């Protein structure tokens, strides 16, 4: 058993009397477990060092508004979160058409954008620079990608008056489809960003054909509140710009992963990402 997990099992009041611990790998970016306790099944998530506080805060907020599973315990010191265990499939695995999956995603994204919290502002250049540094590519390739990065950023003008709490990773694997209720999971990449960013990243990370973009935007905008306090009206051109940006950062993220420590799905994405970046380098 992992030392950190062993310590949590011994010290958590919720996990007292736990009998079995099963590792969950699908759809999560941290150490996640299904734990059997005397009071039933719970979900345990252990965060990476230095990344936990904001995620814990947002997970708790999302839980309070019904957007995420009910939080049972939070421990910033040991960096873990315990929630109710939702025995439900992910949106990725349910038998629905892509347009229907996008409709569900649009509603959850809109609900996320209504939450108010102090989180880090998305800095386009900082994110790209960090990923370029971690990408396992030759220096000559990094130079060409850095130039492409700069050209991407120049196409996006951010309006600070339109910033919302952005989830940043609305992958279909991060959505649970329960009976009469859908949940949004994994708040690791939350930022303050324009609403178009979440829509674009959702299209990019799920590899959605851009012909479905207009319908996706329409689904999002049907939830707009007409109170005049804030304009969420979506700019299709800005979604397209953010989509190009999202494709690029996703590719850099996948090639930065350790090839010996990735899932089969991630290996496929690594190969696609290398091809995508090669086309940019050779252009």
PDB file of C-alpha atoms in Angstrom:
ATOM      1  CA  UNK A   1       0.000   0.000   0.000  1.00  0.00           C
ATOM      2  CA  UNK A   2       1.241   3.526  -0.787  1.00  0.00           C
ATOM      3  CA  UNK A   3       2.578   5.336   2.312  1.00  0.00           C
ATOM      4  CA  UNK A   4       0.333   8.371   1.744  1.00  0.00           C
ATOM      5  CA  UNK A   5      -2.721   6.174   1.239  1.00  0.00           C
ATOM      6  CA  UNK A   6      -1.897   4.158   4.352  1.00  0.00           C
ATOM      7  CA  UNK A   7      -1.655   7.368   6.407  1.00  0.00           C
ATOM      8  CA  UNK A   8      -4.998   8.625   5.069  1.00  0.00           C
ATOM      9  CA  UNK A   9      -6.768   5.366   5.836  1.00  0.00           C
ATOM     10  CA  UNK A  10      -5.475   5.476   9.394  1.00  0.00           C
ATOM     11  CA  UNK A  11      -6.288   9.136  10.068  1.00  0.00           C
ATOM     12  CA  UNK A  12      -9.457   9.908   8.116  1.00  0.00           C
ATOM     13  CA  UNK A  13     -12.611   9.817  10.270  1.00  0.00           C
ATOM     14  CA  UNK A  14     -14.695   8.942   7.219  1.00  0.00           C
ATOM     15  CA  UNK A  15     -12.497   5.973   6.333  1.00  0.00           C
ATOM     16  CA  UNK A  16     -12.413   4.416   9.775  1.00  0.00           C
ATOM     17  CA  UNK A  17     -13.328   0.756   9.507  1.00  0.00           C
ATOM     18  CA  UNK A  18     -12.623   0.641   5.773  1.00  0.00           C
ATOM     19  CA  UNK A  19     -12.364  -2.894   4.432  1.00  0.00           C
ATOM     20  CA  UNK A  20     -11.443  -2.803   0.738  1.00  0.00           C
ATOM     21  CA  UNK A  21      -9.657  -0.237  -1.417  1.00  0.00           C
ATOM     22  CA  UNK A  22      -9.871  -0.413  -5.221  1.00  0.00           C
ATOM     23  CA  UNK A  23      -7.830   1.761  -7.550  1.00  0.00           C
ATOM     24  CA  UNK A  24      -9.779   3.784 -10.132  1.00  0.00           C
ATOM     25  CA  UNK A  25      -7.840   4.672 -13.267  1.00  0.00           C
ATOM     26  CA  UNK A  26     -10.370   5.665 -15.935  1.00  0.00           C
ATOM     27  CA  UNK A  27     -10.877   9.381 -16.441  1.00  0.00           C
ATOM     28  CA  UNK A  28      -8.803  10.719 -13.546  1.00  0.00           C
ATOM     29  CA  UNK A  29      -5.473  12.535 -13.412  1.00  0.00           C
ATOM     30  CA  UNK A  30      -4.644  11.782  -9.761  1.00  0.00           C
ATOM     31  CA  UNK A  31      -4.567   8.773  -7.458  1.00  0.00           C
ATOM     32  CA  UNK A  32      -8.220   7.798  -7.040  1.00  0.00           C
ATOM     33  CA  UNK A  33      -9.811   4.984  -5.093  1.00  0.00           C
ATOM     34  CA  UNK A  34     -13.156   3.404  -4.323  1.00  0.00           C
ATOM     35  CA  UNK A  35     -13.180   2.603  -0.610  1.00  0.00           C
ATOM     36  CA  UNK A  36     -15.637   0.380   1.216  1.00  0.00           C
ATOM     37  CA  UNK A  37     -16.466   1.706   4.695  1.00  0.00           C
ATOM     38  CA  UNK A  38     -18.922   0.731   7.418  1.00  0.00           C
ATOM     39  CA  UNK A  39     -21.267   3.399   5.997  1.00  0.00           C
ATOM     40  CA  UNK A  40     -20.989   2.340   2.369  1.00  0.00           C
ATOM     41  CA  UNK A  41     -18.849   3.156  -0.647  1.00  0.00           C
ATOM     42  CA  UNK A  42     -16.911   6.439  -0.888  1.00  0.00           C
ATOM     43  CA  UNK A  43     -14.584   8.028  -3.421  1.00  0.00           C
ATOM     44  CA  UNK A  44     -11.059   9.053  -2.331  1.00  0.00           C
ATOM     45  CA  UNK A  45      -8.847  11.350  -4.394  1.00  0.00           C
ATOM     46  CA  UNK A  46      -5.232  12.121  -3.459  1.00  0.00           C
ATOM     47  CA  UNK A  47      -3.773  15.259  -5.005  1.00  0.00           C
ATOM     48  CA  UNK A  48      -0.280  16.011  -6.273  1.00  0.00           C
ATOM     49  CA  UNK A  49       1.847  18.055  -3.887  1.00  0.00           C
ATOM     50  CA  UNK A  50       1.367  21.795  -4.343  1.00  0.00           C
ATOM     51  CA  UNK A  51      -1.789  21.465  -6.454  1.00  0.00           C
ATOM     52  CA  UNK A  52      -4.344  20.566  -3.845  1.00  0.00           C
ATOM     53  CA  UNK A  53      -5.709  23.750  -2.242  1.00  0.00           C
ATOM     54  CA  UNK A  54      -7.446  25.330  -5.223  1.00  0.00           C
ATOM     55  CA  UNK A  55      -8.870  21.979  -6.333  1.00  0.00           C
ATOM     56  CA  UNK A  56     -10.164  21.224  -2.865  1.00  0.00           C
ATOM     57  CA  UNK A  57     -11.812  24.644  -2.634  1.00  0.00           C
ATOM     58  CA  UNK A  58     -13.467  24.387  -6.054  1.00  0.00           C
ATOM     59  CA  UNK A  59     -14.543  20.779  -5.501  1.00  0.00           C
ATOM     60  CA  UNK A  60     -16.257  21.832  -2.290  1.00  0.00           C
ATOM     61  CA  UNK A  61     -17.945  24.784  -4.002  1.00  0.00           C
ATOM     62  CA  UNK A  62     -19.125  22.623  -6.911  1.00  0.00           C
ATOM     63  CA  UNK A  63     -20.472  20.095  -4.428  1.00  0.00           C
ATOM     64  CA  UNK A  64     -22.492  22.756  -2.611  1.00  0.00           C
ATOM     65  CA  UNK A  65     -24.257  23.804  -5.813  1.00  0.00           C
ATOM     66  CA  UNK A  66     -24.878  20.203  -6.892  1.00  0.00           C
ATOM     67  CA  UNK A  67     -22.446  20.250  -9.795  1.00  0.00           C
ATOM     68  CA  UNK A  68     -20.067  17.710  -8.230  1.00  0.00           C
ATOM     69  CA  UNK A  69     -20.594  14.738  -5.880  1.00  0.00           C
ATOM     70  CA  UNK A  70     -21.232  15.513  -2.207  1.00  0.00           C
ATOM     71  CA  UNK A  71     -18.027  16.216  -0.290  1.00  0.00           C
ATOM     72  CA  UNK A  72     -17.671  14.142   2.893  1.00  0.00           C
ATOM     73  CA  UNK A  73     -14.198  15.190   3.996  1.00  0.00           C
ATOM     74  CA  UNK A  74     -11.407  17.526   2.897  1.00  0.00           C
ATOM     75  CA  UNK A  75      -7.872  17.499   4.285  1.00  0.00           C
ATOM     76  CA  UNK A  76      -5.527  20.140   2.808  1.00  0.00           C
ATOM     77  CA  UNK A  77      -2.672  18.998   5.062  1.00  0.00           C
ATOM     78  CA  UNK A  78      -2.551  15.496   3.605  1.00  0.00           C
ATOM     79  CA  UNK A  79      -3.934  16.630   0.252  1.00  0.00           C
ATOM     80  CA  UNK A  80      -7.003  14.473  -0.180  1.00  0.00           C
ATOM     81  CA  UNK A  81     -10.718  14.698  -0.869  1.00  0.00           C
ATOM     82  CA  UNK A  82     -13.458  12.200   0.014  1.00  0.00           C
ATOM     83  CA  UNK A  83     -16.863  12.345  -1.659  1.00  0.00           C
ATOM     84  CA  UNK A  84     -19.873  10.125  -2.027  1.00  0.00           C
ATOM     85  CA  UNK A  85     -19.293   7.355  -4.538  1.00  0.00           C
ATOM     86  CA  UNK A  86     -21.501   7.770  -7.603  1.00  0.00           C
ATOM     87  CA  UNK A  87     -21.999   4.409  -9.290  1.00  0.00           C
ATOM     88  CA  UNK A  88     -22.611   5.737 -12.772  1.00  0.00           C
ATOM     89  CA  UNK A  89     -20.955   5.593 -16.207  1.00  0.00           C
ATOM     90  CA  UNK A  90     -18.988   8.433 -17.716  1.00  0.00           C
ATOM     91  CA  UNK A  91     -20.394  10.418 -20.614  1.00  0.00           C
ATOM     92  CA  UNK A  92     -17.639   8.887 -22.749  1.00  0.00           C
ATOM     93  CA  UNK A  93     -19.030   5.387 -22.246  1.00  0.00           C
ATOM     94  CA  UNK A  94     -22.793   5.966 -22.500  1.00  0.00           C
ATOM     95  CA  UNK A  95     -24.645   5.128 -25.707  1.00  0.00           C
ATOM     96  CA  UNK A  96     -25.481   8.631 -26.901  1.00  0.00           C
ATOM     97  CA  UNK A  97     -24.735  10.537 -30.070  1.00  0.00           C
ATOM     98  CA  UNK A  98     -22.009  13.183 -30.079  1.00  0.00           C
ATOM     99  CA  UNK A  99     -24.548  16.006 -30.371  1.00  0.00           C
ATOM    100  CA  UNK A 100     -26.382  14.730 -27.273  1.00  0.00           C
ATOM    101  CA  UNK A 101     -23.114  14.467 -25.360  1.00  0.00           C
ATOM    102  CA  UNK A 102     -22.286  18.042 -26.298  1.00  0.00           C
ATOM    103  CA  UNK A 103     -25.699  19.192 -25.083  1.00  0.00           C
ATOM    104  CA  UNK A 104     -25.037  17.623 -21.666  1.00  0.00           C
ATOM    105  CA  UNK A 105     -21.550  19.151 -21.610  1.00  0.00           C
ATOM    106  CA  UNK A 106     -22.893  22.599 -22.524  1.00  0.00           C
ATOM    107  CA  UNK A 107     -25.287  22.612 -19.583  1.00  0.00           C
ATOM    108  CA  UNK A 108     -22.559  21.600 -17.118  1.00  0.00           C
ATOM    109  CA  UNK A 109     -20.144  24.176 -18.520  1.00  0.00           C
ATOM    110  CA  UNK A 110     -22.765  26.867 -18.154  1.00  0.00           C
ATOM    111  CA  UNK A 111     -23.436  25.847 -14.538  1.00  0.00           C
ATOM    112  CA  UNK A 112     -19.704  25.956 -13.858  1.00  0.00           C
ATOM    113  CA  UNK A 113     -19.530  29.472 -15.271  1.00  0.00           C
ATOM    114  CA  UNK A 114     -22.147  30.637 -12.774  1.00  0.00           C
ATOM    115  CA  UNK A 115     -19.958  29.788  -9.778  1.00  0.00           C
ATOM    116  CA  UNK A 116     -17.914  32.545  -8.168  1.00  0.00           C
ATOM    117  CA  UNK A 117     -14.471  31.812  -6.744  1.00  0.00           C
ATOM    118  CA  UNK A 118     -10.986  33.250  -6.518  1.00  0.00           C
ATOM    119  CA  UNK A 119      -8.835  31.193  -8.842  1.00  0.00           C
ATOM    120  CA  UNK A 120      -5.797  31.772 -11.011  1.00  0.00           C
ATOM    121  CA  UNK A 121      -6.341  33.717 -14.227  1.00  0.00           C
ATOM    122  CA  UNK A 122      -5.518  31.801 -17.397  1.00  0.00           C
ATOM    123  CA  UNK A 123      -2.309  33.251 -18.819  1.00  0.00           C
ATOM    124  CA  UNK A 124      -2.030  31.977 -22.367  1.00  0.00           C
ATOM    125  CA  UNK A 125       1.705  32.554 -22.774  1.00  0.00           C
ATOM    126  CA  UNK A 126       2.651  31.145 -19.359  1.00  0.00           C
ATOM    127  CA  UNK A 127       0.743  27.926 -20.003  1.00  0.00           C
ATOM    128  CA  UNK A 128       2.342  27.445 -23.395  1.00  0.00           C
ATOM    129  CA  UNK A 129       5.839  28.261 -22.148  1.00  0.00           C
ATOM    130  CA  UNK A 130       5.552  25.711 -19.323  1.00  0.00           C
ATOM    131  CA  UNK A 131       4.402  23.023 -21.747  1.00  0.00           C
ATOM    132  CA  UNK A 132       7.142  23.846 -24.254  1.00  0.00           C
ATOM    133  CA  UNK A 133       9.740  23.448 -21.517  1.00  0.00           C
ATOM    134  CA  UNK A 134       8.372  20.058 -20.490  1.00  0.00           C
ATOM    135  CA  UNK A 135       7.882  18.732 -24.034  1.00  0.00           C
ATOM    136  CA  UNK A 136      10.401  16.030 -24.964  1.00  0.00           C
ATOM    137  CA  UNK A 137      11.432  17.574 -28.290  1.00  0.00           C
ATOM    138  CA  UNK A 138      14.713  18.730 -29.890  1.00  0.00           C
ATOM    139  CA  UNK A 139      15.703  22.412 -29.331  1.00  0.00           C
ATOM    140  CA  UNK A 140      15.261  23.188 -33.042  1.00  0.00           C
ATOM    141  CA  UNK A 141      11.691  21.944 -32.903  1.00  0.00           C
ATOM    142  CA  UNK A 142      10.992  23.886 -29.716  1.00  0.00           C
ATOM    143  CA  UNK A 143      12.062  27.091 -31.469  1.00  0.00           C
ATOM    144  CA  UNK A 144       9.586  26.589 -34.305  1.00  0.00           C
ATOM    145  CA  UNK A 145       6.812  25.666 -31.889  1.00  0.00           C
ATOM    146  CA  UNK A 146       7.573  28.745 -29.776  1.00  0.00           C
ATOM    147  CA  UNK A 147       7.115  30.920 -32.868  1.00  0.00           C
ATOM    148  CA  UNK A 148       3.812  29.189 -33.609  1.00  0.00           C
ATOM    149  CA  UNK A 149       2.815  29.686 -29.985  1.00  0.00           C
ATOM    150  CA  UNK A 150       3.432  33.416 -30.212  1.00  0.00           C
ATOM    151  CA  UNK A 151       1.351  33.658 -33.392  1.00  0.00           C
ATOM    152  CA  UNK A 152      -1.544  31.828 -31.712  1.00  0.00           C
ATOM    153  CA  UNK A 153      -1.575  34.136 -28.716  1.00  0.00           C
ATOM    154  CA  UNK A 154      -1.664  37.217 -30.949  1.00  0.00           C
ATOM    155  CA  UNK A 155      -4.984  36.053 -32.407  1.00  0.00           C
ATOM    156  CA  UNK A 156      -6.731  36.074 -29.008  1.00  0.00           C
ATOM    157  CA  UNK A 157      -7.719  39.314 -27.279  1.00  0.00           C
ATOM    158  CA  UNK A 158      -8.975  38.688 -23.748  1.00  0.00           C
ATOM    159  CA  UNK A 159     -11.745  40.829 -22.270  1.00  0.00           C
ATOM    160  CA  UNK A 160     -11.206  40.794 -18.488  1.00  0.00           C
ATOM    161  CA  UNK A 161     -14.823  41.841 -17.930  1.00  0.00           C
ATOM    162  CA  UNK A 162     -16.006  38.495 -19.318  1.00  0.00           C
ATOM    163  CA  UNK A 163     -13.904  36.142 -17.215  1.00  0.00           C
ATOM    164  CA  UNK A 164     -15.734  33.213 -15.605  1.00  0.00           C
ATOM    165  CA  UNK A 165     -14.767  30.221 -13.519  1.00  0.00           C
ATOM    166  CA  UNK A 166     -13.605  27.851 -16.244  1.00  0.00           C
ATOM    167  CA  UNK A 167     -13.317  24.096 -15.656  1.00  0.00           C
ATOM    168  CA  UNK A 168     -10.575  23.756 -18.260  1.00  0.00           C
ATOM    169  CA  UNK A 169     -10.939  20.030 -18.960  1.00  0.00           C
ATOM    170  CA  UNK A 170     -14.505  19.047 -19.868  1.00  0.00           C
ATOM    171  CA  UNK A 171     -13.468  15.687 -21.184  1.00  0.00           C
ATOM    172  CA  UNK A 172     -16.391  13.275 -21.577  1.00  0.00           C
ATOM    173  CA  UNK A 173     -14.531  11.054 -19.078  1.00  0.00           C
ATOM    174  CA  UNK A 174     -14.892  13.844 -16.506  1.00  0.00           C
ATOM    175  CA  UNK A 175     -18.693  13.719 -16.588  1.00  0.00           C
ATOM    176  CA  UNK A 176     -20.750  11.143 -14.700  1.00  0.00           C
ATOM    177  CA  UNK A 177     -24.197  10.368 -16.086  1.00  0.00           C
ATOM    178  CA  UNK A 178     -26.342   9.281 -13.138  1.00  0.00           C
ATOM    179  CA  UNK A 179     -30.120   8.845 -12.903  1.00  0.00           C
ATOM    180  CA  UNK A 180     -31.705  12.284 -13.509  1.00  0.00           C
ATOM    181  CA  UNK A 181     -28.392  13.960 -12.629  1.00  0.00           C
ATOM    182  CA  UNK A 182     -25.035  14.669 -14.266  1.00  0.00           C
ATOM    183  CA  UNK A 183     -21.831  15.505 -12.404  1.00  0.00           C
ATOM    184  CA  UNK A 184     -18.678  17.326 -13.455  1.00  0.00           C
ATOM    185  CA  UNK A 185     -15.436  15.895 -12.037  1.00  0.00           C
ATOM    186  CA  UNK A 186     -11.709  16.665 -11.817  1.00  0.00           C
ATOM    187  CA  UNK A 187     -11.236  20.394 -11.205  1.00  0.00           C
ATOM    188  CA  UNK A 188      -7.453  20.387 -11.636  1.00  0.00           C
ATOM    189  CA  UNK A 189      -7.329  22.868 -14.513  1.00  0.00           C
ATOM    190  CA  UNK A 190      -9.696  25.555 -13.211  1.00  0.00           C
ATOM    191  CA  UNK A 191      -8.900  29.116 -14.257  1.00  0.00           C
ATOM    192  CA  UNK A 192     -10.566  32.444 -14.691  1.00  0.00           C
ATOM    193  CA  UNK A 193     -11.037  32.573 -18.444  1.00  0.00           C
ATOM    194  CA  UNK A 194     -13.444  33.722 -21.095  1.00  0.00           C
ATOM    195  CA  UNK A 195     -16.419  31.356 -21.579  1.00  0.00           C
ATOM    196  CA  UNK A 196     -15.277  30.542 -25.118  1.00  0.00           C
ATOM    197  CA  UNK A 197     -12.203  28.793 -23.708  1.00  0.00           C
ATOM    198  CA  UNK A 198     -14.187  26.032 -21.990  1.00  0.00           C
ATOM    199  CA  UNK A 199     -16.306  25.445 -25.081  1.00  0.00           C
ATOM    200  CA  UNK A 200     -13.237  25.292 -27.296  1.00  0.00           C
ATOM    201  CA  UNK A 201     -11.310  22.988 -24.961  1.00  0.00           C
ATOM    202  CA  UNK A 202     -14.295  20.647 -24.738  1.00  0.00           C
ATOM    203  CA  UNK A 203     -14.386  20.387 -28.536  1.00  0.00           C
ATOM    204  CA  UNK A 204     -10.616  19.905 -28.725  1.00  0.00           C
ATOM    205  CA  UNK A 205     -10.074  17.375 -25.928  1.00  0.00           C
ATOM    206  CA  UNK A 206     -12.987  15.240 -27.129  1.00  0.00           C
ATOM    207  CA  UNK A 207     -11.823  15.503 -30.765  1.00  0.00           C
ATOM    208  CA  UNK A 208     -15.159  16.847 -31.960  1.00  0.00           C
ATOM    209  CA  UNK A 209     -15.625  17.833 -35.585  1.00  0.00           C
ATOM    210  CA  UNK A 210     -15.898  21.608 -35.803  1.00  0.00           C
ATOM    211  CA  UNK A 211     -19.054  21.302 -37.909  1.00  0.00           C
ATOM    212  CA  UNK A 212     -20.805  20.691 -34.566  1.00  0.00           C
ATOM    213  CA  UNK A 213     -19.520  23.944 -33.055  1.00  0.00           C
ATOM    214  CA  UNK A 214     -22.585  26.083 -33.940  1.00  0.00           C
ATOM    215  CA  UNK A 215     -24.982  23.625 -32.290  1.00  0.00           C
ATOM    216  CA  UNK A 216     -22.742  23.378 -29.226  1.00  0.00           C
ATOM    217  CA  UNK A 217     -22.711  27.159 -28.834  1.00  0.00           C
ATOM    218  CA  UNK A 218     -26.497  27.243 -29.271  1.00  0.00           C
ATOM    219  CA  UNK A 219     -26.927  24.676 -26.471  1.00  0.00           C
ATOM    220  CA  UNK A 220     -24.738  26.760 -24.158  1.00  0.00           C
ATOM    221  CA  UNK A 221     -26.498  30.013 -24.920  1.00  0.00           C
ATOM    222  CA  UNK A 222     -29.970  28.620 -24.221  1.00  0.00           C
ATOM    223  CA  UNK A 223     -29.053  28.712 -20.533  1.00  0.00           C
ATOM    224  CA  UNK A 224     -28.195  32.401 -20.537  1.00  0.00           C
ATOM    225  CA  UNK A 225     -29.767  34.450 -17.799  1.00  0.00           C
ATOM    226  CA  UNK A 226     -31.303  37.720 -18.955  1.00  0.00           C
ATOM    227  CA  UNK A 227     -30.381  39.736 -15.894  1.00  0.00           C
ATOM    228  CA  UNK A 228     -27.968  42.016 -17.745  1.00  0.00           C
ATOM    229  CA  UNK A 229     -25.254  41.667 -15.119  1.00  0.00           C
ATOM    230  CA  UNK A 230     -22.825  39.838 -17.336  1.00  0.00           C
ATOM    231  CA  UNK A 231     -22.583  39.010 -21.003  1.00  0.00           C
ATOM    232  CA  UNK A 232     -21.985  35.324 -21.715  1.00  0.00           C
ATOM    233  CA  UNK A 233     -22.955  35.764 -25.370  1.00  0.00           C
ATOM    234  CA  UNK A 234     -20.508  33.570 -27.224  1.00  0.00           C
ATOM    235  CA  UNK A 235     -18.334  34.760 -30.094  1.00  0.00           C
ATOM    236  CA  UNK A 236     -17.974  31.854 -32.576  1.00  0.00           C
ATOM    237  CA  UNK A 237     -14.746  33.275 -34.007  1.00  0.00           C
ATOM    238  CA  UNK A 238     -13.228  33.405 -30.524  1.00  0.00           C
ATOM    239  CA  UNK A 239     -14.230  29.760 -29.937  1.00  0.00           C
ATOM    240  CA  UNK A 240     -12.358  28.896 -33.129  1.00  0.00           C
ATOM    241  CA  UNK A 241      -9.250  30.787 -31.944  1.00  0.00           C
ATOM    242  CA  UNK A 242      -9.338  29.140 -28.539  1.00  0.00           C
ATOM    243  CA  UNK A 243      -9.865  25.777 -30.264  1.00  0.00           C
ATOM    244  CA  UNK A 244      -6.574  26.187 -32.141  1.00  0.00           C
ATOM    245  CA  UNK A 245      -4.906  27.135 -28.874  1.00  0.00           C
ATOM    246  CA  UNK A 246      -6.458  24.132 -27.082  1.00  0.00           C
ATOM    247  CA  UNK A 247      -5.358  21.668 -29.751  1.00  0.00           C
ATOM    248  CA  UNK A 248      -1.808  22.985 -29.391  1.00  0.00           C
ATOM    249  CA  UNK A 249      -1.579  22.823 -25.589  1.00  0.00           C
ATOM    250  CA  UNK A 250      -3.210  19.372 -25.551  1.00  0.00           C
ATOM    251  CA  UNK A 251      -0.623  18.091 -28.031  1.00  0.00           C
ATOM    252  CA  UNK A 252       2.231  19.517 -25.965  1.00  0.00           C
ATOM    253  CA  UNK A 253       0.761  17.972 -22.821  1.00  0.00           C
ATOM    254  CA  UNK A 254       0.504  14.500 -24.353  1.00  0.00           C
ATOM    255  CA  UNK A 255       4.056  14.487 -25.725  1.00  0.00           C
ATOM    256  CA  UNK A 256       5.369  15.560 -22.316  1.00  0.00           C
ATOM    257  CA  UNK A 257       4.009  12.385 -20.672  1.00  0.00           C
ATOM    258  CA  UNK A 258       6.351   9.530 -19.782  1.00  0.00           C
ATOM    259  CA  UNK A 259       5.774   6.929 -22.482  1.00  0.00           C
ATOM    260  CA  UNK A 260       6.402   4.167 -19.930  1.00  0.00           C
ATOM    261  CA  UNK A 261       3.698   5.440 -17.596  1.00  0.00           C
ATOM    262  CA  UNK A 262       0.657   6.127 -19.771  1.00  0.00           C
ATOM    263  CA  UNK A 263      -2.565   4.323 -20.596  1.00  0.00           C
ATOM    264  CA  UNK A 264      -3.246   2.778 -24.003  1.00  0.00           C
ATOM    265  CA  UNK A 265      -5.562   5.665 -24.829  1.00  0.00           C
ATOM    266  CA  UNK A 266      -2.842   8.163 -23.898  1.00  0.00           C
ATOM    267  CA  UNK A 267      -0.334   6.306 -26.093  1.00  0.00           C
ATOM    268  CA  UNK A 268      -2.677   6.759 -29.043  1.00  0.00           C
ATOM    269  CA  UNK A 269      -3.024  10.449 -28.224  1.00  0.00           C
ATOM    270  CA  UNK A 270       0.756  10.784 -27.936  1.00  0.00           C
ATOM    271  CA  UNK A 271       1.212   9.467 -31.465  1.00  0.00           C
ATOM    272  CA  UNK A 272      -1.474  11.770 -32.834  1.00  0.00           C
ATOM    273  CA  UNK A 273       0.028  14.709 -30.966  1.00  0.00           C
ATOM    274  CA  UNK A 274       3.491  14.015 -32.384  1.00  0.00           C
ATOM    275  CA  UNK A 275       2.044  13.976 -35.902  1.00  0.00           C
ATOM    276  CA  UNK A 276       0.142  17.208 -35.211  1.00  0.00           C
ATOM    277  CA  UNK A 277       3.266  18.960 -33.908  1.00  0.00           C
ATOM    278  CA  UNK A 278       5.404  17.578 -36.747  1.00  0.00           C
ATOM    279  CA  UNK A 279       3.085  19.227 -39.257  1.00  0.00           C
ATOM    280  CA  UNK A 280       3.513  22.563 -37.472  1.00  0.00           C
ATOM    281  CA  UNK A 281       7.313  22.169 -37.358  1.00  0.00           C
ATOM    282  CA  UNK A 282       7.600  21.256 -41.024  1.00  0.00           C
ATOM    283  CA  UNK A 283       5.240  24.006 -42.236  1.00  0.00           C
TER     284      UNK A 283
END
